[in-house]
Coordinates of C-alpha atoms and ligand atoms in Angstrom, one line a residue:
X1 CA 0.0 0.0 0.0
X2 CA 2.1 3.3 -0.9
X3 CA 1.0 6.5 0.5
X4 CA -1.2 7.8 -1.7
X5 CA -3.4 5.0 -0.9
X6 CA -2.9 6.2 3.0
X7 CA -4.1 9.3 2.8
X8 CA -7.2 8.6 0.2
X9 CA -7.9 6.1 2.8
X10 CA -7.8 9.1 5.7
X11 CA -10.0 11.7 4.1
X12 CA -12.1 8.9 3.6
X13 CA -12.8 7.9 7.4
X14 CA -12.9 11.7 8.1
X15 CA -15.8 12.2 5.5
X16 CA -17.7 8.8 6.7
X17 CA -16.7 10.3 10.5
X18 CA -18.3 13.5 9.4
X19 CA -21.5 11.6 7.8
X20 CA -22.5 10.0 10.8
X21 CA -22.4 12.8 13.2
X22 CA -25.4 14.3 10.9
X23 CA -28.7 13.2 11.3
X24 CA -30.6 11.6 7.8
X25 CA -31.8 13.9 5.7
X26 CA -34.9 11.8 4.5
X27 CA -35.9 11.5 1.0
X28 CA -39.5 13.7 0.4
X29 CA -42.0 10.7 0.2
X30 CA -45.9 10.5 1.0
X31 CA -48.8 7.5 1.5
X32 CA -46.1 6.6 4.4
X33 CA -47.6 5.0 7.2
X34 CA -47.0 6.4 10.4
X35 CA -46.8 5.0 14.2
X36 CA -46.1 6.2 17.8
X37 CA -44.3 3.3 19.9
X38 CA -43.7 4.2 23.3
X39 CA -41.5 7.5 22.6
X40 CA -40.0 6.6 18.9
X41 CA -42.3 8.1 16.0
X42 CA -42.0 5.7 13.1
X43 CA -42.1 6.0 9.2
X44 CA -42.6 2.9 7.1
X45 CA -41.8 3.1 3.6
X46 CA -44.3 5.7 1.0
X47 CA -43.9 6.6 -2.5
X48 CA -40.6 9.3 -3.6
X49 CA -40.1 11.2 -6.5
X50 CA -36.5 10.9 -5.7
X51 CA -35.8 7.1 -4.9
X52 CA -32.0 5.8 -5.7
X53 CA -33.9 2.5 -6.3
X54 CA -35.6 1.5 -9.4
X55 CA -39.5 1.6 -7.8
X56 CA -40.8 4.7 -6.6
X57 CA -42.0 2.7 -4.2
X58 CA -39.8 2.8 -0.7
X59 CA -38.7 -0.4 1.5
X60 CA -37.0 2.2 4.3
X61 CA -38.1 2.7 7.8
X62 CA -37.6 6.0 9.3
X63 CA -38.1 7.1 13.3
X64 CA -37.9 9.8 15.5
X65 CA -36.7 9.8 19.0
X66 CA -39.2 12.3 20.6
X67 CA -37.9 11.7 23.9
X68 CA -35.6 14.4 22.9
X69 CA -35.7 18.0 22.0
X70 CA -35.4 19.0 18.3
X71 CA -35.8 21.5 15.8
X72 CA -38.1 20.9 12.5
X73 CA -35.3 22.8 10.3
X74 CA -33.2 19.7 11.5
X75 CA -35.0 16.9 13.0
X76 CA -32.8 13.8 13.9
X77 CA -34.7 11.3 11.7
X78 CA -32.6 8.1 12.0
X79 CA -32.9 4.9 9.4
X80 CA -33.4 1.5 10.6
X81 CA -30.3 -1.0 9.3
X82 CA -32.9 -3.3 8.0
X83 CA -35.7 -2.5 5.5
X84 CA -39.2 -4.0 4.7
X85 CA -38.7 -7.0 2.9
X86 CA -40.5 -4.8 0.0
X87 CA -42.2 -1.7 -1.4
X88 CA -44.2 -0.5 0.9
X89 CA -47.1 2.7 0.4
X90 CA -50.7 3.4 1.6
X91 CA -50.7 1.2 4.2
X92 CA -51.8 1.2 7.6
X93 CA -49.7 0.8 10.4
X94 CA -50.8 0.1 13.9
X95 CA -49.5 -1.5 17.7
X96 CA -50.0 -5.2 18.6
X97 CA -51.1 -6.0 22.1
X98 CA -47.4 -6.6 23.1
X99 CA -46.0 -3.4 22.3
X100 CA -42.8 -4.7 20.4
X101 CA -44.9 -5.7 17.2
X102 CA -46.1 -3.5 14.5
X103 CA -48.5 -4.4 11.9
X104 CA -48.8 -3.3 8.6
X105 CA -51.8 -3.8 6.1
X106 CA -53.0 -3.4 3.0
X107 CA -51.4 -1.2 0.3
X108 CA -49.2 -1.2 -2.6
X109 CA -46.2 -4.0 -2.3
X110 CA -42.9 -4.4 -4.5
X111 CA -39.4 -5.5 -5.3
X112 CA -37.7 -2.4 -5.3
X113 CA -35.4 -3.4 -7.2
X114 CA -37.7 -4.4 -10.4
X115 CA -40.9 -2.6 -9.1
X116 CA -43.1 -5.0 -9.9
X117 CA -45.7 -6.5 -7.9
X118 CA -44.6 -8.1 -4.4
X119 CA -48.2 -9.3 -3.6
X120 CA -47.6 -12.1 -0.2
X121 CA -50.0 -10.9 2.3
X122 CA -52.5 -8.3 2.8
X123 CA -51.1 -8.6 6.7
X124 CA -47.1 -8.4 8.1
X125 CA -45.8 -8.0 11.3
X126 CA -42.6 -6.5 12.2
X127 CA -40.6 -7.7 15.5
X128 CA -39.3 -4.7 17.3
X129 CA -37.1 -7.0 19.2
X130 CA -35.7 -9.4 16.5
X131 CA -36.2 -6.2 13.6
X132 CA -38.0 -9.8 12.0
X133 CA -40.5 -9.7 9.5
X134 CA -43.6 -12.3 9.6
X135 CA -46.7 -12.9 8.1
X136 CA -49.1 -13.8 10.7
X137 CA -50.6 -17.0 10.4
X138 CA -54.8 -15.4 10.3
X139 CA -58.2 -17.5 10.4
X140 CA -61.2 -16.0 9.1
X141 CA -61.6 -15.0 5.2
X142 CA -58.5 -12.2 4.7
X143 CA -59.8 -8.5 2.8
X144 CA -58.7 -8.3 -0.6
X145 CA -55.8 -6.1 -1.3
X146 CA -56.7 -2.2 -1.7
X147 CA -54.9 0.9 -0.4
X148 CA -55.8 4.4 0.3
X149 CA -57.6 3.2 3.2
X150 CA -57.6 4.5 6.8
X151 CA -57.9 1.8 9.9
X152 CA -58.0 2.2 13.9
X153 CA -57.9 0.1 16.3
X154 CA -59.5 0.0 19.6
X155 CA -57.8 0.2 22.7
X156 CA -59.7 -1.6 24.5
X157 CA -60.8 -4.7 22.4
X158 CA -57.8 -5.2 20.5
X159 CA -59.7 -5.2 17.4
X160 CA -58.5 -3.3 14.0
X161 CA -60.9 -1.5 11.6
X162 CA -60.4 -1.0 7.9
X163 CA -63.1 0.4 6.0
X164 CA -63.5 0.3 2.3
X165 CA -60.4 1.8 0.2
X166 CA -59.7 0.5 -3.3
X167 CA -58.2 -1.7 -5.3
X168 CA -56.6 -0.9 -8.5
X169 CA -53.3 -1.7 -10.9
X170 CA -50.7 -1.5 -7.7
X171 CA -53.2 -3.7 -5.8
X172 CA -54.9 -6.6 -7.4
X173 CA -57.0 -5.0 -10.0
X174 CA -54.7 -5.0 -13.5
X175 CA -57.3 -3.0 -15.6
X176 CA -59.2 -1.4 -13.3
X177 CA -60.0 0.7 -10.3
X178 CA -62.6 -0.4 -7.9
X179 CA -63.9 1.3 -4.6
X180 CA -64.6 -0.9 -1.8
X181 CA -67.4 -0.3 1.2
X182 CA -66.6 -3.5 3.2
X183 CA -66.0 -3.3 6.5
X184 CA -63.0 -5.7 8.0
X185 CA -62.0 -6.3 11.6
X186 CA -58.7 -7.6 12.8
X187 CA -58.6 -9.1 16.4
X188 CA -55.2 -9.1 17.5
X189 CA -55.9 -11.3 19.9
X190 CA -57.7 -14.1 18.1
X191 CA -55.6 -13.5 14.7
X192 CA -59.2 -13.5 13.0
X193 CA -60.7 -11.4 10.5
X194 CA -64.2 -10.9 10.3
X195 CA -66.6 -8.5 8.5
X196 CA -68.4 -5.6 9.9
X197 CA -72.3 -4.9 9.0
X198 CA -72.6 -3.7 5.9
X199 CA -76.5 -2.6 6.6
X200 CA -76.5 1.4 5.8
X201 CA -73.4 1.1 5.0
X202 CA -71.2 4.5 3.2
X203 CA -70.6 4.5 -0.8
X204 CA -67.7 2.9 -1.8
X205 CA -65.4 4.9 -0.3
X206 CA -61.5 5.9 -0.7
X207 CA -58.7 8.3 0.8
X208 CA -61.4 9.6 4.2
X209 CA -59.9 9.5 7.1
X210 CA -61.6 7.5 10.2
X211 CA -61.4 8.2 13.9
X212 CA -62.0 5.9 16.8
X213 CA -63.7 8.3 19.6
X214 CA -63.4 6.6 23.2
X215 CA -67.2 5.5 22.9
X216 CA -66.8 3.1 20.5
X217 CA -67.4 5.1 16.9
X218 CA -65.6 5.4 14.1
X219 CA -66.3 8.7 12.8
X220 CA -65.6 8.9 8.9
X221 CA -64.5 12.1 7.0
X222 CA -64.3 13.1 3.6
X223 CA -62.3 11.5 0.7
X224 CA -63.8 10.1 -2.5
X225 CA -66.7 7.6 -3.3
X226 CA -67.6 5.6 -6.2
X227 CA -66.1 4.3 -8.8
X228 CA -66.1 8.0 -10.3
X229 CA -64.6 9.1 -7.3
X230 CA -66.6 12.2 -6.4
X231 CA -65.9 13.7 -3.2
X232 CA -67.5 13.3 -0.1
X233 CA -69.5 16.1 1.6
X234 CA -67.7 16.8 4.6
X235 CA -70.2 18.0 6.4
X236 CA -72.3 13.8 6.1
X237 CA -70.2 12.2 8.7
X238 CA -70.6 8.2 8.4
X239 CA -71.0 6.9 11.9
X240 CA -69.9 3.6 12.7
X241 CA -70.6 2.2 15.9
X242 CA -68.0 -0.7 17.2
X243 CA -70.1 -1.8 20.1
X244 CA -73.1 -2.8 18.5
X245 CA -71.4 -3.3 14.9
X246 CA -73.9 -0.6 13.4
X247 CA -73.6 2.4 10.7
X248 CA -75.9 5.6 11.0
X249 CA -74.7 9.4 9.1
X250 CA -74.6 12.2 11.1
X251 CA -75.1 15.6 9.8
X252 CA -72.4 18.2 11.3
X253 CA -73.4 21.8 11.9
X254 CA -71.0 24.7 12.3
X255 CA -68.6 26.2 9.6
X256 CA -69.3 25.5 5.7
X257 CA -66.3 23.1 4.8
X258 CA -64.4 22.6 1.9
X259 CA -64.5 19.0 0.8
X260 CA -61.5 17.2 0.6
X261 CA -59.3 14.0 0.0
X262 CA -55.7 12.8 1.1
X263 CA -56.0 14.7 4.5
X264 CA -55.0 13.5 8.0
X265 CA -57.0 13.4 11.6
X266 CA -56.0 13.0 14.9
X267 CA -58.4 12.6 18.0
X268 CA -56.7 15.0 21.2
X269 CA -57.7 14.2 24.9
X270 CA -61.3 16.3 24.9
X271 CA -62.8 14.1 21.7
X272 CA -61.8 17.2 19.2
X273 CA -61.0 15.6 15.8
X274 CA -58.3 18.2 14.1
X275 CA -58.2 17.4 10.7
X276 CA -55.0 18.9 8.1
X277 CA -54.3 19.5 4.5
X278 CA -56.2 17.3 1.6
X279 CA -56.9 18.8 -1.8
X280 CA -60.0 19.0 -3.6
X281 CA -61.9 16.7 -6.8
X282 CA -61.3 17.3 -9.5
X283 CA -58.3 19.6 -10.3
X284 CA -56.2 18.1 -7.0
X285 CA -56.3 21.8 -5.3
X286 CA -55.6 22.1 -2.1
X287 CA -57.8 23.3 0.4
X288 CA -57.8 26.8 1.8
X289 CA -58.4 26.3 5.4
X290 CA -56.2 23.0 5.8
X291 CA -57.0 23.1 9.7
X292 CA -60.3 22.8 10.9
X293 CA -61.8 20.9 14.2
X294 CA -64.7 18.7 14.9
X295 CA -65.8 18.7 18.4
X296 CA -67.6 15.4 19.0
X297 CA -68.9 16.2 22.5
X298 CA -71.6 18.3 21.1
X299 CA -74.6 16.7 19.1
X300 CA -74.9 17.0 16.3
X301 CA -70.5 17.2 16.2
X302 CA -69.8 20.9 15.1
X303 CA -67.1 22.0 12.4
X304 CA -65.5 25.1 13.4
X305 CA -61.8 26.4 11.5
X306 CA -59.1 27.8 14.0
X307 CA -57.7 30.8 13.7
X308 CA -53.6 29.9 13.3
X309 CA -50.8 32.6 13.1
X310 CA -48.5 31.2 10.1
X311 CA -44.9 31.3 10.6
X312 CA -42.9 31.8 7.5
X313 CA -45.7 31.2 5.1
X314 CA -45.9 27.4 6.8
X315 CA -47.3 25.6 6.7
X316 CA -47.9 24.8 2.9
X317 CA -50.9 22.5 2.7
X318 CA -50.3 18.9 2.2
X319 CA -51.9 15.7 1.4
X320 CA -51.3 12.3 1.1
X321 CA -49.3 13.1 4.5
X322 CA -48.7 11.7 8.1
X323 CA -50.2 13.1 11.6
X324 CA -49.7 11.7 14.7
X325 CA -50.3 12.8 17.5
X326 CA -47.4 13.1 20.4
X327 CA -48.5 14.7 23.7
X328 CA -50.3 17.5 23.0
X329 CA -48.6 18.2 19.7
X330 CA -49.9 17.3 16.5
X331 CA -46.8 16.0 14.1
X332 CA -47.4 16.9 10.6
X333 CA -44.5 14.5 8.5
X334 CA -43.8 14.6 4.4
X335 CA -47.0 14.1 2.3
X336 CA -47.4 16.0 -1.5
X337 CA -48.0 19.7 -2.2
X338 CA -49.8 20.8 -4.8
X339 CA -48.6 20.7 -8.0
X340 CA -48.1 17.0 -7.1
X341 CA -46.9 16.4 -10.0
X342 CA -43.7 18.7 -9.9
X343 CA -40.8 16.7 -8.1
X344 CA -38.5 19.6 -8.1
X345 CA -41.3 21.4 -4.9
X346 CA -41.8 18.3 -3.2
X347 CA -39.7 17.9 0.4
X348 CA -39.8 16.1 3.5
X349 CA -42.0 18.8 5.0
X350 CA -42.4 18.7 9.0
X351 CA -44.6 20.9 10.8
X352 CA -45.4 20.8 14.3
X353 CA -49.1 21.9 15.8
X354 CA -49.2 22.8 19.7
X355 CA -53.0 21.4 19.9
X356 CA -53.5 23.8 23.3
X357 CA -53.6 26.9 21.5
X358 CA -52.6 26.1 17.9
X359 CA -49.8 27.4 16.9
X360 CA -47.0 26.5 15.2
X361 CA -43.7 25.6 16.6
X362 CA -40.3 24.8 14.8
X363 CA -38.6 23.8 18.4
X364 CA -39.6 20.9 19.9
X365 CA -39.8 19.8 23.7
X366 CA -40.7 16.8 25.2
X367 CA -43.1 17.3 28.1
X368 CA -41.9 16.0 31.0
X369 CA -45.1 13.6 32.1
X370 CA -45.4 10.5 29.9
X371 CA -45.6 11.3 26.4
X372 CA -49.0 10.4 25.3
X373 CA -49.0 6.9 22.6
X374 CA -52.1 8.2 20.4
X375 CA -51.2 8.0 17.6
X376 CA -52.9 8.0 14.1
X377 CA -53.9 4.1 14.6
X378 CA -54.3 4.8 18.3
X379 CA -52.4 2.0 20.1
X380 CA -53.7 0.4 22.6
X381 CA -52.9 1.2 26.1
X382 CA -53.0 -2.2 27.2
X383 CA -55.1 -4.6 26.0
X384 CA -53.5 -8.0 27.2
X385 CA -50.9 -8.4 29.0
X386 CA -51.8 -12.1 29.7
X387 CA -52.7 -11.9 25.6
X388 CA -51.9 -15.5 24.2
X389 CA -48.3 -15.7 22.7
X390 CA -48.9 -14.7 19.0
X391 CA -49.0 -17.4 16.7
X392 CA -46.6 -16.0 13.8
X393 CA -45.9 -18.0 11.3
X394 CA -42.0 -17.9 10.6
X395 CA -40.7 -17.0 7.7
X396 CA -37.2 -16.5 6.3
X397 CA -39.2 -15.0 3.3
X398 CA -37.7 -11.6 4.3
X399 CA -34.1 -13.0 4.3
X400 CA -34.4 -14.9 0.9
X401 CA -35.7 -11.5 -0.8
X402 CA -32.7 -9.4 0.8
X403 CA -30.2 -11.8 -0.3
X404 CA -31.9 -12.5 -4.1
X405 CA -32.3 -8.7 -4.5
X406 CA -29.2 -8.4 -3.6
X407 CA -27.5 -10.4 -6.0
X408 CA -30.1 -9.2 -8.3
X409 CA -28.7 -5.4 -7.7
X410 CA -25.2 -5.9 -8.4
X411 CA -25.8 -8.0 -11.5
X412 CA -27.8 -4.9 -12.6
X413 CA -25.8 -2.2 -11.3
X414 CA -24.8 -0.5 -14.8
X415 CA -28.1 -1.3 -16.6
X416 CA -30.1 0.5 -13.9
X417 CA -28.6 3.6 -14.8
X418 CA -30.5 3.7 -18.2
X419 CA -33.3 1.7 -16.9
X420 CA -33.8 4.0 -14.5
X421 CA -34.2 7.1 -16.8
X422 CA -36.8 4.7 -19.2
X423 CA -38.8 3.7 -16.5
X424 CA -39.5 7.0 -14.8
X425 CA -41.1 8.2 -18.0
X426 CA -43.0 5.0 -18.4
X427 CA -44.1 5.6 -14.7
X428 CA -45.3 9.2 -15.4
X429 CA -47.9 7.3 -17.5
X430 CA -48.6 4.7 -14.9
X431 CA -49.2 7.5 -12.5
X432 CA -48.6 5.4 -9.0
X433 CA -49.9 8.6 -7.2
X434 CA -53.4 8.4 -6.8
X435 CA -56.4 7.2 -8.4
X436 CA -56.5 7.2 -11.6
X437 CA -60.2 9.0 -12.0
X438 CA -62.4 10.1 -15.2
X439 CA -62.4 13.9 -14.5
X440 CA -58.7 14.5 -13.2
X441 CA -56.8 16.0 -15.4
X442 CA -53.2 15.2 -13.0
X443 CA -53.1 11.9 -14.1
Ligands
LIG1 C1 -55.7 -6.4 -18.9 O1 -55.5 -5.8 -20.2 C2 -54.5 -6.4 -21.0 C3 -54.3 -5.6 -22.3 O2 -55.5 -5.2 -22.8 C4 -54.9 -7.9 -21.3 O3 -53.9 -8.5 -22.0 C5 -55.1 -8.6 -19.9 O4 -55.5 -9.9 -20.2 C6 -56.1 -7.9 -19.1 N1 -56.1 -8.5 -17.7 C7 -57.2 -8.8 -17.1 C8 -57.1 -9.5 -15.8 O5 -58.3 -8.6 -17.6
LIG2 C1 -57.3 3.7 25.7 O1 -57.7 3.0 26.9 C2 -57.5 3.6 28.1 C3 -57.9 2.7 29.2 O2 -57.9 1.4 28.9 C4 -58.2 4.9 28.1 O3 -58.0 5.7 29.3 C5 -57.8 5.8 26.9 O4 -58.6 7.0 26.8 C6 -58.0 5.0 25.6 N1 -57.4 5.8 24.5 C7 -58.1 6.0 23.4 C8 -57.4 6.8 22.4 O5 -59.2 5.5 23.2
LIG3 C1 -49.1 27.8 23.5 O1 -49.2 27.0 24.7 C2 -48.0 26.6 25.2 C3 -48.3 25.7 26.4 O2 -49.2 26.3 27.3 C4 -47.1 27.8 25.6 O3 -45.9 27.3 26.0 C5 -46.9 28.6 24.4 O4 -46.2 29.8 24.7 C6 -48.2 29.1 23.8 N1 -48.0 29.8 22.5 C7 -48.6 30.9 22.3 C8 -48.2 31.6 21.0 O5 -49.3 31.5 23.0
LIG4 C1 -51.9 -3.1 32.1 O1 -51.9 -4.4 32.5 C2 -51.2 -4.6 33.7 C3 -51.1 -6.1 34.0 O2 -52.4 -6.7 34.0 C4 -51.8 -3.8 34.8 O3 -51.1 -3.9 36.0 C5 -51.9 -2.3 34.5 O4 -52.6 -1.6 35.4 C6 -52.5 -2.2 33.1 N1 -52.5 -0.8 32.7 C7 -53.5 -0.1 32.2 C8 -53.2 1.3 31.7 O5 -54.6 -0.6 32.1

């Protein structure tokens, strides 16, 4: 080794040095799935504009200490060593009953590395512990595959709600999009799926958002219906109740809304629902008042639209985004802004919303009582702590991909290059985004 060799070899371990005293910048992305465990926020895969991988699609899981104090201009997002064993985008994320399992359902699923369909499960489960990958071995008759769905689950039953969504080209469908309005319940405990009462049940419905209050309803709002996907008038709420397994609509008084799709909810101590971002049918506009509030401890539940101070012209409104709630602050992560289809504006956008008196912050604090776990898919407290050991089916499937795609990857490593360039124009056509409907012109 002569000495050139030496010092290339120095400046190299002072730039890797260098590299890992900075947190991850994270690649923009949106249709991630989000999830609060214990005091790490979590990010599981979504669809990039910018991916170094051949699919759009992204196998990466991000988190968040927010244990710690941090500011949104530079939040310490940190990358797991191991991926998803594929793709992963408009799924659902949410706890198991033993807190060191995650589940993810439904949405789209790839090889990253040839972007084509990855189809194993409509259910995984990811180990916290052993970072392993399963698919749960399930009785009962398993939903067909869709995405752009919204699920909870409730605390207190340990059962897991997904609601209608659709099924299209990424998902099952090859030459077609169809909107779903079946109702499917996950126990956690039982590993069963069943189906919810479909008697009054909404439109096929897409791309809402659905909120488990602490009584026992799921309260549904917005998105698209139909197979024409028209949008949903905000102001019908679709009521369904999970103790008696019933559906009934709801009228909301208050404030006029704008109708929209793509948008987030959270549920915050007092049974407010704060809803963010969305855009509109048919030209994909976003909303003008992104923020607005539904208090369900008043009936009829009341829209009203807060009045929030903007710092720095932020927050730009967003859809196909992440909220989660931590404490009393609403976390706002990536998501699309409108143009979606111009890569060059699209970031990993992070706003923070202080749900006491909304405003804005860009520093973060921890409170210093227990940092509340509600999260999007609000976990569940407890459930069972003398829950029967899961019985996961194990799988090396996970490995086997890794070590195939590898091998795969550096057999391909020059060809991608041009591969790469043809199949972002092709996927410009395919248009991975959204749904593909009659009337919008974004497609
Ligand atoms: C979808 O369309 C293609 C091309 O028209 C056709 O070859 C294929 O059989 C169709 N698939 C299904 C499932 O209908
Ligand atoms: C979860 O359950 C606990 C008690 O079991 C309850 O205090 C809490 O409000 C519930 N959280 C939600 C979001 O329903
Ligand atoms: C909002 O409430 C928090 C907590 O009470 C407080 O620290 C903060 O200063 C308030 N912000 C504004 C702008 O009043
Ligand atoms: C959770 O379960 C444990 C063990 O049964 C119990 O001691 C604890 O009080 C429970 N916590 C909640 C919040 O219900």
């Amino acid at each position: 080794m002569n000495i050139n060799n030496l010092i290339k070899i120095f400046f190299l371990l002072i730039i890797l040095s260098i590299e890992i005293g900075q947190s991850l910048i994270p690649l923009d992305r949106y249709s991630t799935s989000s999830i609060l465990i214990d005091k790490k926020l979590f990010f599981f895969g979504g669809e990039t504009d910018h991916s170094l991988k051949p699919s759009t699609t992204l196998d990466q899981i991000l988190y968040l200490d927010v244990s710690k104090p941090f500011n949104t201009v530079n939040p310490p997002f940190e990358e797991l060593p191991n991926t998803i064993p594929f793709g992963s985008s408009y799924a659902i994320a949410f706890p198991s009953s033993q807190k060191n399992v995650i589940y993810l359902f439904g949405g789209i699923t790839v090889n990253v590395n040839t972007d084509l369909d990855d189809f194993k499960s409509i259910l995984h489960s990811y180990n916290l512990e052993t970072n392993e990958w399963t698919i749960p071995t399930t009785s009962g008759i398993a939903p067909g595959r869709r995405r752009e769905i919204s699920g909870v689950i409730n605390n207190n039953t340990g059962k897991f709600y997904a609601f209608g969504g659709l099924s299209d080209q990424f998902t099952g469908t090859p030459n077609n999009t169809i909107a779903l309005n079946d109702m499917n319940i996950f126990d956690i405990n039982t590993l069963a799926w069943s189906k919810g009462s479909t008697i009054n049940a909404p439109l096929p419905r897409a791309d809402y958002t659905a909120t488990l209050l602490s009584n026992g309803i799921i309260v549904f709002i917005g998105g698209r219906e139909t197979n024409a996907f028209r949008d949903v008038d905000i102001n019908q709420l679709a009521l369904y109740d999970t103790k008696v397994d019933k559906w009934s609509l709801m009228t909301a008084r208050g404030v006029t809304m704008e109708n929209r799709f793509l948008h987030s909810a959270v549920l915050t101590p007092d049974e407010r629902i704060i809803i963010f971002g969305g855009r509109k049918v048919p030209n994909d506009d976003p909303v003008l008042n992104q923020l607005a509030v539904l208090n369900t401890k008043t009936t009829p539940y009341e829209w009203s639209i807060p009045q929030v101070p903007a710092i720095d012209n932020m927050p730009l409104t967003t859809s196909a985004h992440s909220a989660t709630l931590v404490g009393n602050y609403m976390f706002i992560n990536f998501g699309q802004i409108t143009p979606i289809t111009n890569p060059q504006i699209q970031l990993p956008f992070f706003y923070i919303l202080d749900i006491r008196n909304f405003t804005w912050i860009i520093q973060f604090e921890p409170e210093k009582s227990t940092i509340d776990t509600t999260s999007v898919n609000k976990s569940p407290t407890n459930s069972t702590s003398n829950s029967p050991d899961l019985p996961v089916e194990k799988s090396d499937n996970g490995k086997q991909i890794g070590i195939i795609l590898g091998t795969v990857g550096l057999s391909i490593g020059i060809g991608t290059v041009v591969g790469f360039l043809g199949y972002k124009y092709y996927k410009k056509q395919k248009y991975k985004h959204a749904i593909p409907t009659a009337g919008s012109p974004t497609i």
